[in-house]
mmCIF file of C-alpha atoms in Angstrom:
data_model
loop_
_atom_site.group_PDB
_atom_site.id
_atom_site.type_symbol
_atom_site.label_atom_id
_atom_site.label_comp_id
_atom_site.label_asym_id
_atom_site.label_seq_id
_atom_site.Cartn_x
_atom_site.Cartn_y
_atom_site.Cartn_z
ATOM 1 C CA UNK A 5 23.690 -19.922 24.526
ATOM 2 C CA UNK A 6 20.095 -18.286 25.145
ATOM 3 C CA UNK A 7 18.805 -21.037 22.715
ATOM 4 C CA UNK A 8 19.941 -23.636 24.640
ATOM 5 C CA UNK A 9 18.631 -21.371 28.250
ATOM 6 C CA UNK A 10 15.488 -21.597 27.048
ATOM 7 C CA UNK A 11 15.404 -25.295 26.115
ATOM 8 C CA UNK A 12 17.108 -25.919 29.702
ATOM 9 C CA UNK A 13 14.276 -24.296 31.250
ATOM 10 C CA UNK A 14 11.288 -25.689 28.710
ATOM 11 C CA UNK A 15 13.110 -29.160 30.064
ATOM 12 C CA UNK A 16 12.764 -28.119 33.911
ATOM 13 C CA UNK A 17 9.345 -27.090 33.878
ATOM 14 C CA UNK A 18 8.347 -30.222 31.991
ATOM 15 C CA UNK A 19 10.106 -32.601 34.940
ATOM 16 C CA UNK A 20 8.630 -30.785 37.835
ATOM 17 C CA UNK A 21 4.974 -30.509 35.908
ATOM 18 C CA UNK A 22 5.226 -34.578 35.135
ATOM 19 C CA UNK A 23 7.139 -35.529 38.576
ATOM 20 C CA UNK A 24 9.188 -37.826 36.419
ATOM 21 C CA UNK A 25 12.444 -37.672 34.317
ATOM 22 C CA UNK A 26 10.800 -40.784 32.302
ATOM 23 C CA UNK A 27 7.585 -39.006 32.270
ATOM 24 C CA UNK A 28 8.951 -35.961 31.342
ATOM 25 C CA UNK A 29 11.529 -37.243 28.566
ATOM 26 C CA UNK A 30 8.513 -39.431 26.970
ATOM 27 C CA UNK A 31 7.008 -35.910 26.628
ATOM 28 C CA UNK A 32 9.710 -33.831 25.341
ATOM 29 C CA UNK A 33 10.860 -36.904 23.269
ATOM 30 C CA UNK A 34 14.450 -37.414 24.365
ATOM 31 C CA UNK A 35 16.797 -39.883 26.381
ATOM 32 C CA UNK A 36 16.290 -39.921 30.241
ATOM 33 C CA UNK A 37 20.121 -39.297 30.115
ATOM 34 C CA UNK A 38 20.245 -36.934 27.974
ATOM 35 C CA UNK A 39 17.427 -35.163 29.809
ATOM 36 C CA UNK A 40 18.989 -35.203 32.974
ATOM 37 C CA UNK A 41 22.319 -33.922 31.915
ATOM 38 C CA UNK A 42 19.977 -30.831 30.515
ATOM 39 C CA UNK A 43 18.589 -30.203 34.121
ATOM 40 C CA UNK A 44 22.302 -30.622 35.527
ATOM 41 C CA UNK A 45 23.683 -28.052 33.388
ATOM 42 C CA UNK A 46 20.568 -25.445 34.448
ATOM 43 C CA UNK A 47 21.567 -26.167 37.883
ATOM 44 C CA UNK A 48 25.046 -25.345 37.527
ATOM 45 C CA UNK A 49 24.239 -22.408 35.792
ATOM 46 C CA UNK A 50 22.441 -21.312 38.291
ATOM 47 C CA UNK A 51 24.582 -22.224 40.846
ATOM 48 C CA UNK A 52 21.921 -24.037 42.660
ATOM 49 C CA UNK A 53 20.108 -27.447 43.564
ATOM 50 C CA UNK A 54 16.101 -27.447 41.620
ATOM 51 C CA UNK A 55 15.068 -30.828 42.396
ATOM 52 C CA UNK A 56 14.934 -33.458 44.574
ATOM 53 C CA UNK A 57 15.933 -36.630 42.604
ATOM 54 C CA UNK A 58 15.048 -40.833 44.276
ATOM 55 C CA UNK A 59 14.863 -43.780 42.739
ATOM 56 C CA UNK A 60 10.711 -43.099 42.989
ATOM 57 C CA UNK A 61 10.254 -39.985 42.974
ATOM 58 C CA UNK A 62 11.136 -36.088 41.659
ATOM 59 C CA UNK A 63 10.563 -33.060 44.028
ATOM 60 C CA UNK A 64 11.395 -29.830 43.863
ATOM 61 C CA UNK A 65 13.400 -27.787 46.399
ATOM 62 C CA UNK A 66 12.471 -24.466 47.928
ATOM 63 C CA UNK A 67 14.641 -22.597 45.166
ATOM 64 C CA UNK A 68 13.514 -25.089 42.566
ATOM 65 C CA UNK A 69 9.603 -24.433 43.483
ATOM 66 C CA UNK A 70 10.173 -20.524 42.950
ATOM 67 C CA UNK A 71 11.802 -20.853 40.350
ATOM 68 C CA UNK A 72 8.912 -22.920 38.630
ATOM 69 C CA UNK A 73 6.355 -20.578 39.581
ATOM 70 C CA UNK A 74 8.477 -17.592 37.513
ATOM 71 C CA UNK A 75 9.519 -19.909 34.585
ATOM 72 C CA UNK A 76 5.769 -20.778 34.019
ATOM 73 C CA UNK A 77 4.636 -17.132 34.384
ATOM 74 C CA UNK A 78 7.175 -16.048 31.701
ATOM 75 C CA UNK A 79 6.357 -18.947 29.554
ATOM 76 C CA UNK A 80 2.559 -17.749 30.141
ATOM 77 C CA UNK A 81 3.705 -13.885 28.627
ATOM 78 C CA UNK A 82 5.482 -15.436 25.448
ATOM 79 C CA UNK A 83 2.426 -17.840 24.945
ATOM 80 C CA UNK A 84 -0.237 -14.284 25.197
ATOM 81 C CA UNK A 85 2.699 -12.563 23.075
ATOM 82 C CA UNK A 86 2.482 -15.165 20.416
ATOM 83 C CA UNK A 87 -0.725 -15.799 20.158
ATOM 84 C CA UNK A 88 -1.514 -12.003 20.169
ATOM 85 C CA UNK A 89 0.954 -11.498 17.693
ATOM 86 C CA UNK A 90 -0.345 -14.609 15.516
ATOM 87 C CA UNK A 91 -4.134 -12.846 15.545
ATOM 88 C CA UNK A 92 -2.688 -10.174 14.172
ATOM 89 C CA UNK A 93 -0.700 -11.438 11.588
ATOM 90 C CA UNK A 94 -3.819 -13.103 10.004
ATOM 91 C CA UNK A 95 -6.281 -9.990 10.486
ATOM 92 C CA UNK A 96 -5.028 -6.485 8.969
ATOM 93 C CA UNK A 97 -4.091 -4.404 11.779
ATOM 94 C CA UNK A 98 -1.568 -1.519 12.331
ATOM 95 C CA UNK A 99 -0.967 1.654 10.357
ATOM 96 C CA UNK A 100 -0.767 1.388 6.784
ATOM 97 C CA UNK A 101 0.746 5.044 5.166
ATOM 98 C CA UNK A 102 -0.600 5.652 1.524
ATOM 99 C CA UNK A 103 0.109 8.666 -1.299
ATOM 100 C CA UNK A 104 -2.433 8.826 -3.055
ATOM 101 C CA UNK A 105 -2.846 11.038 -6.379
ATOM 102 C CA UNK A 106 -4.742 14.463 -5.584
ATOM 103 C CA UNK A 107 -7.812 14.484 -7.075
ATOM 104 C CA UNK A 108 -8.265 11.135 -8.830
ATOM 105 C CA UNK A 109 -7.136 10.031 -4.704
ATOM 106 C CA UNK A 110 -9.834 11.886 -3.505
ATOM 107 C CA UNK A 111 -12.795 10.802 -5.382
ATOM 108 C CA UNK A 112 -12.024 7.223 -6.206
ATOM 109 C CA UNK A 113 -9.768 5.404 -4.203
ATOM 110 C CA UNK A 114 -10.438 6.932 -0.675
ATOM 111 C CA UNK A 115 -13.988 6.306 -0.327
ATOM 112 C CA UNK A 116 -12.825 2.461 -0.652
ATOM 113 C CA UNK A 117 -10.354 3.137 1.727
ATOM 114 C CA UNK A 118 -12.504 4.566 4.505
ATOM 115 C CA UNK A 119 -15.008 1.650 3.829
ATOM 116 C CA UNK A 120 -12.391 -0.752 4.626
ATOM 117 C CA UNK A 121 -11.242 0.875 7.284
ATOM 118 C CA UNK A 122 -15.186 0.036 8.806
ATOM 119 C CA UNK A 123 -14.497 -3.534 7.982
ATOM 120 C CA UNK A 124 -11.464 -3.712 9.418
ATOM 121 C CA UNK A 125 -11.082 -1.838 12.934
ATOM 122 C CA UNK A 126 -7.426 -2.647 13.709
ATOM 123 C CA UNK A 127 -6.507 -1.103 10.735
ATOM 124 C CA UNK A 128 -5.478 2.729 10.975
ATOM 125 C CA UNK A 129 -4.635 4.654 7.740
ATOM 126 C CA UNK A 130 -2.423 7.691 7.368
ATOM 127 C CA UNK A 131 -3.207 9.112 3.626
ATOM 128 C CA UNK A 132 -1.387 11.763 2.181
ATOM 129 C CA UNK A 133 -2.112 13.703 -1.450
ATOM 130 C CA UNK A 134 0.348 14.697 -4.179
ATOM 131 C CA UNK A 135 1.384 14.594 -7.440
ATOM 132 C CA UNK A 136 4.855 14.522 -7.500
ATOM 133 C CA UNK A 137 6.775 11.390 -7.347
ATOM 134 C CA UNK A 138 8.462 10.971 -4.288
ATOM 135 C CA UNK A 139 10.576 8.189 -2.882
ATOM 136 C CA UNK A 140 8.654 5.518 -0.883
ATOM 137 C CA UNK A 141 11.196 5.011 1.624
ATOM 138 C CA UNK A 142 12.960 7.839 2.207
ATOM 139 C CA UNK A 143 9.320 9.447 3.494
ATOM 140 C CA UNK A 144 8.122 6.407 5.328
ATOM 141 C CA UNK A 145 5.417 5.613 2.399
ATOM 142 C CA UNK A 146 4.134 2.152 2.584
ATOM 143 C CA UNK A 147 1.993 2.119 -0.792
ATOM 144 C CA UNK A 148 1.447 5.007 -3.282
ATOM 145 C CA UNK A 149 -0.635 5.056 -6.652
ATOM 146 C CA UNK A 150 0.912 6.349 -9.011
ATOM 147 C CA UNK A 151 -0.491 8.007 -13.110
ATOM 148 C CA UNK A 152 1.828 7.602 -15.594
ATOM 149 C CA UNK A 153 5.097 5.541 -16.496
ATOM 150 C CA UNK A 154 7.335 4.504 -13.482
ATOM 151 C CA UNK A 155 10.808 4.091 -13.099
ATOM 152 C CA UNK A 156 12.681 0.709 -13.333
ATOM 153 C CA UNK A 157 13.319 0.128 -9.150
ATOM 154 C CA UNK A 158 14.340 -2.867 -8.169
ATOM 155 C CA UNK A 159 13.085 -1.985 -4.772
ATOM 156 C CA UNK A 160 9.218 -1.804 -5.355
ATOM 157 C CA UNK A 161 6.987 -3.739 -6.623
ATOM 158 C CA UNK A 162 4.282 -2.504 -9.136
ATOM 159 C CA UNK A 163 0.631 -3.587 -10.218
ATOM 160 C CA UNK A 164 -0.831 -2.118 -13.044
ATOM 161 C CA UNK A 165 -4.886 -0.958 -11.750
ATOM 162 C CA UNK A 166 -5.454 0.129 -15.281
ATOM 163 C CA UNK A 167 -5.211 3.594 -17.264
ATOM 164 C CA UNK A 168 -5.795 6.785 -17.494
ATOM 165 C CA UNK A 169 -7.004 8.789 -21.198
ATOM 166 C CA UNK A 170 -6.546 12.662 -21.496
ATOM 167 C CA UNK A 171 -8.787 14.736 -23.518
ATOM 168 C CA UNK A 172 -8.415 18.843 -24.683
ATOM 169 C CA UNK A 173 -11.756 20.679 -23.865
ATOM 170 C CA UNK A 174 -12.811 24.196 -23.609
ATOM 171 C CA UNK A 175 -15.753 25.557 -22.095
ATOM 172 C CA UNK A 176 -18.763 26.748 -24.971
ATOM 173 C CA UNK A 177 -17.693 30.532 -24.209
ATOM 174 C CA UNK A 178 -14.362 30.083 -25.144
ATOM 175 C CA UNK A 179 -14.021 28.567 -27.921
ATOM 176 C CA UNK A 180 -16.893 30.757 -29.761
ATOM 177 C CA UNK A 181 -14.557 33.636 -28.523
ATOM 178 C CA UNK A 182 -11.342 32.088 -30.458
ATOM 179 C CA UNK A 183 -12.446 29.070 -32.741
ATOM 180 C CA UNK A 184 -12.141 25.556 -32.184
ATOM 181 C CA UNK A 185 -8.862 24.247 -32.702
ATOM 182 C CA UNK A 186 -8.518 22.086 -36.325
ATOM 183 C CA UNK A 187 -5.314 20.728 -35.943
ATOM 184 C CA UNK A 188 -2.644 20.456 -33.325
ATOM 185 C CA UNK A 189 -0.814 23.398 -35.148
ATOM 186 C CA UNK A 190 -3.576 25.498 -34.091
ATOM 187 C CA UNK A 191 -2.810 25.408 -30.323
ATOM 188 C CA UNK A 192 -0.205 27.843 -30.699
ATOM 189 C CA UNK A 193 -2.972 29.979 -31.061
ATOM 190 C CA UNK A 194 -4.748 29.070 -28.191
ATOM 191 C CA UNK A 195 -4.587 30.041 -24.314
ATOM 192 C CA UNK A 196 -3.818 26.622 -22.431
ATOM 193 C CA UNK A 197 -4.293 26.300 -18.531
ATOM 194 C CA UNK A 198 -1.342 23.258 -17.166
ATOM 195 C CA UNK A 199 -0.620 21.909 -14.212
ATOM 196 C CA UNK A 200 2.104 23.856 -12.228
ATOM 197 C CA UNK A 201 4.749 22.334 -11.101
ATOM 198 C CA UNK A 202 3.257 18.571 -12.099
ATOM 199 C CA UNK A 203 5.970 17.837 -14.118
ATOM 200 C CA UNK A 204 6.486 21.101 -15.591
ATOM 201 C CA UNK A 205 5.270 20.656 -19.296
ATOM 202 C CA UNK A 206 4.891 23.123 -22.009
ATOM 203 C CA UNK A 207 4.065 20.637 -24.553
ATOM 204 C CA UNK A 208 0.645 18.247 -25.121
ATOM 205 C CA UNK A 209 0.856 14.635 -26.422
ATOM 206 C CA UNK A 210 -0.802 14.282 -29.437
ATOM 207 C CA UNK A 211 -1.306 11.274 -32.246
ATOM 208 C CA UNK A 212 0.515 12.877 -35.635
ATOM 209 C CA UNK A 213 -1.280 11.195 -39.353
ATOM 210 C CA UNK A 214 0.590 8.002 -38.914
ATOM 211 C CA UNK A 215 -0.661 7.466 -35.378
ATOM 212 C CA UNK A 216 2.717 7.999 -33.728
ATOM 213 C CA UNK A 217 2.668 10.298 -30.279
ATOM 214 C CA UNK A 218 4.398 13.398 -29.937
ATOM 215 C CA UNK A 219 4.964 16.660 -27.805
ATOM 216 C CA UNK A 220 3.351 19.909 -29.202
ATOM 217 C CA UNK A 221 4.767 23.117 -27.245
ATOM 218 C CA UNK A 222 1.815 25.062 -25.998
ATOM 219 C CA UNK A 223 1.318 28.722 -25.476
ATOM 220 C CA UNK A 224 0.685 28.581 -21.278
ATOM 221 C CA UNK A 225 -1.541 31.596 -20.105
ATOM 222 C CA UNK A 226 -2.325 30.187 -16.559
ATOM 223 C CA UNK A 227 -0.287 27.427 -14.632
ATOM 224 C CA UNK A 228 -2.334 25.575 -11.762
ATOM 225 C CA UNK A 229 -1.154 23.096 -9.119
ATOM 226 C CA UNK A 230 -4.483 21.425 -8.715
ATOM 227 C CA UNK A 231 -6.875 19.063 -11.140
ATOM 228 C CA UNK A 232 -10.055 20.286 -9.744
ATOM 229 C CA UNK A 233 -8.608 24.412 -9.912
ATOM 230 C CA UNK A 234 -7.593 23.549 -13.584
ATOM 231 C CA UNK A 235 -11.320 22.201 -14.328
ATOM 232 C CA UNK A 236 -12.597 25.210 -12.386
ATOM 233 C CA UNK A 237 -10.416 27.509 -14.578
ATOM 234 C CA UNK A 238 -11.494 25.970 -18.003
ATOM 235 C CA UNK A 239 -15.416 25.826 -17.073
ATOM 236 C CA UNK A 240 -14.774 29.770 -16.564
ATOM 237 C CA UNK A 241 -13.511 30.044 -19.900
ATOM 238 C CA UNK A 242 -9.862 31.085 -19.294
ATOM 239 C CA UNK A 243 -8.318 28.358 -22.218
ATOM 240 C CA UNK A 244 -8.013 24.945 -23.199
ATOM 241 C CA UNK A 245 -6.652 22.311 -21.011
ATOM 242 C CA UNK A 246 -5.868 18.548 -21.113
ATOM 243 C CA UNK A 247 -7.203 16.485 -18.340
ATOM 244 C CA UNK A 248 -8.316 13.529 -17.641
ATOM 245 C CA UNK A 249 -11.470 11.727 -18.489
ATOM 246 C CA UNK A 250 -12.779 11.167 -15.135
ATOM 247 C CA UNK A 251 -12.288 14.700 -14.502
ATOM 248 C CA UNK A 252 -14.757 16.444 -16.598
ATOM 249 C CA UNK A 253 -17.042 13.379 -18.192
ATOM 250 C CA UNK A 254 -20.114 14.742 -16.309
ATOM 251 C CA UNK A 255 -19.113 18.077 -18.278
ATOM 252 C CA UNK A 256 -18.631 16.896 -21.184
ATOM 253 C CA UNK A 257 -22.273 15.065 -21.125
ATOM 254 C CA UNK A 258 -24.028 18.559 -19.767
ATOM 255 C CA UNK A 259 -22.268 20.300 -22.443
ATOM 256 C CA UNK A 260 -20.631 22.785 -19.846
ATOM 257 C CA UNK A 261 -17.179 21.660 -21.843
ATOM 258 C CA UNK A 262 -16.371 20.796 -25.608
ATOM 259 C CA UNK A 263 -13.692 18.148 -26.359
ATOM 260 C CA UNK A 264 -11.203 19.494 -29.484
ATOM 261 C CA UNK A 265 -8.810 17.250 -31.568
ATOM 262 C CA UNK A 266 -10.428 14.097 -29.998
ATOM 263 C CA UNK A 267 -8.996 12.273 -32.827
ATOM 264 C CA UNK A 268 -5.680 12.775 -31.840
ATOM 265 C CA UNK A 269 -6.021 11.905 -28.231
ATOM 266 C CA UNK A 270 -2.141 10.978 -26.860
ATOM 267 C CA UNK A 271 -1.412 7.612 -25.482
ATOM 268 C CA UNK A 272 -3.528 6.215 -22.500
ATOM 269 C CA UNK A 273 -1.440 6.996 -19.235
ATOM 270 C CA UNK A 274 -0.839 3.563 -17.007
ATOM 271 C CA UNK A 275 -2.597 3.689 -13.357
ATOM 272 C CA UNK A 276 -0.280 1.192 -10.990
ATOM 273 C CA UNK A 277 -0.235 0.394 -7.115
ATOM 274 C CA UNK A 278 3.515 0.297 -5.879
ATOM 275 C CA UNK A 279 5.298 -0.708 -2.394
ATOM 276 C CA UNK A 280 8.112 -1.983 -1.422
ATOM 277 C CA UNK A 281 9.408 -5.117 -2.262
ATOM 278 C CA UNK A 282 9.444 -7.413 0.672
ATOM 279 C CA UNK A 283 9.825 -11.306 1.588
ATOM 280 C CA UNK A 284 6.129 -11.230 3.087
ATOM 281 C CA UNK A 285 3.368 -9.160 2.629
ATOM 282 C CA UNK A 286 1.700 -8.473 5.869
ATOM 283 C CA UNK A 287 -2.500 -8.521 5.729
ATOM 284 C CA UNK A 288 -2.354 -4.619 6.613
ATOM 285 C CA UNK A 289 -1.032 -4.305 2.681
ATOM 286 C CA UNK A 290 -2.302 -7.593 1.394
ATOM 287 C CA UNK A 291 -6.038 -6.454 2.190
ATOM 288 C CA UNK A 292 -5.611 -3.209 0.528
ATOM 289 C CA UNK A 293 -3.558 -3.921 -2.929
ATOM 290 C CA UNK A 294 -6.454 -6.690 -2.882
ATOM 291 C CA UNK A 295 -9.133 -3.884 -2.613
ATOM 292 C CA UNK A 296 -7.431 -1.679 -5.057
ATOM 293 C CA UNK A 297 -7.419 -4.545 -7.498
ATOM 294 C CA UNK A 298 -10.705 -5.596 -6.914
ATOM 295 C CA UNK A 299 -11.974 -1.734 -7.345
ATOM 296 C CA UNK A 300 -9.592 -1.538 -10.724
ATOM 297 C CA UNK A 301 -11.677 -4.570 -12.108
ATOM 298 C CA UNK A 302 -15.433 -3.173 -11.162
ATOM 299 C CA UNK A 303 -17.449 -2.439 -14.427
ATOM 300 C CA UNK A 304 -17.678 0.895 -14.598
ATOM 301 C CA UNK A 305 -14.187 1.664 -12.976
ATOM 302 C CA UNK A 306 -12.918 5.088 -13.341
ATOM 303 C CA UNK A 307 -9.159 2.923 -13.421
ATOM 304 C CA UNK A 308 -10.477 1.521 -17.079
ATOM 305 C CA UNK A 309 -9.966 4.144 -19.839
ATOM 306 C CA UNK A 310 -12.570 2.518 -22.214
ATOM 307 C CA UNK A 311 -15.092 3.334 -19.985
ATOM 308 C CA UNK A 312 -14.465 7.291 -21.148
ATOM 309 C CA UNK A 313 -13.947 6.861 -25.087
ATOM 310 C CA UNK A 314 -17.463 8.044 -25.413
ATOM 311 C CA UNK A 315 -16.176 11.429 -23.720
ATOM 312 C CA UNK A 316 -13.681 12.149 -25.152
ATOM 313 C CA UNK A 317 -15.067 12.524 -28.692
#
């Protein structure tokens, strides 16, 4: 029914426009009959008399004439709504919520994000931290990036950005204090700083002799919520702690920290961009998985773990 209102009334204004049912039927390419039957029906609807019909001529009434005037001013709002909506749907605009990892978030994905955010001025970001896995759409979450293996869901969609390698380190201070670590045995006799509650491990993944990865249980002295707190608590000497490249290369260089067992460095840990799965990606998320990839590729990306062998040894 409001399908065929609207074609009743896209069928009016064309008559009265044209001042002809041929005209007007040319136009809209239909019958004359079949075109006139459509403006009968309107007029019944309406309960009312629009036009004016002679063998030479179409006119409009008085009713017909106002009713013109307020067909072609809604027609004018749908066109502006349409249009606006079609600018929009080409040009990323609107408010795009992100999770971003704490401190890998912090210093290499949202300085790309704020830069975009110049280049694109419709688009509005709302960017939250953390390091627990939550669910996308129960918290309104429109992408996250997520370290380390992810679930099988259906329901998002996943691109891998790249990886991320672990190393053990100690500060200088510490380890002349209680000896380097040999083997992996020899963390039992170590203090080790984790991440509290990040997944709540007592055990470090290390390489065995025949190259296989397993979990070594760990002796945990302090237990910190925060990347950048852990790296402030090793550089003071409080234990050994494994963290990621990117996190202490620069220390690593300087000398302020020592890698241990770098030979049995665990398995890489994947880096991927989720959201949820949809028919059509609008250009508010296409512009920024696009970014994300783009930054994930740059020579030199903290996203590539190669780039941090050197460190780690």
């Amino acid at each position: 029914m409001v399908k065929n209102q609207f074609v009743e009334i896209r069928n009016f204004v064309t008559v009265a426009q044209t001042g002809s049912f041929t005209s007007a039927a040319q136009a809209l390419g239909m019958t004359g009959s079949a075109l006139s039957k459509s403006i009968m029906r309107l007029e019944t609807r309406l309960g009312t008399k629009l036009l004016h019909r002679t063998t030479r001529r179409v006119s409009l009434t008085n009713d017909g004439d106002s009713y013109l005037t307020d067909c072609q001013n809604a027609m004018a709002i749908l066109d502006e709504a349409e249009n606006r909506l079609g600018s929009e749907q080409q040009l990323p605009a609107g408010r795009v919520r992100i999770e971003l990892p704490t401190a890998f978030g912090r210093r290499y994905i949202l300085p790309t994000l704020i830069e975009l955010s110049t280049r694109y001025e419709q688009l509005e970001l709302s960017v939250t931290f953390s390091d627990q896995t939550v669910d996308l759409m129960g918290n309104g979450i429109d992408l996250a990036v997520r370290v380390g293996p992810l679930d099988n869901n259906v329901d998002l969609v996943a691109r891998r950005l790249g990886e991320q390698r672990r190393v053990i380190c100690g500060s200088p201070s510490y380890l002349a204090r209680r000896g380097a670590p040999l083997v992996a045995k020899d963390l039992s006799q170590h203090d080790c700083v984790i991440g509290w509650p990040l997944g709540q491990r007592t055990s470090w993944l290390l390489k065995n002799g025949e190259g296989m990865t397993e979990a070594y249980e760990i002796p945990v002295r302090h237990e910190i919520g925060d990347c950048e707190a852990i790296l402030a608590a090793t550089l003071a000497g409080c234990g050994l702690a494994q963290v990621p490249t990117w996190l202490v290369e620069e220390h690593l260089r300087s000398g302020a920290l020592v890698s241990v067992l770098a030979d049995q460095a665990g398995d890489d840990m994947p880096i991927h961009a989720i959201w949820i799965k949809t028919p059509y990606i609008q250009p508010k998320m296409r512009v920024i998985i696009e970014e994300l990839l783009l930054l994930a590729q740059t020579p030199g990306s903290r996203f590539r773990a190669d780039q941090h062998k050197k460190c780690s040894r």
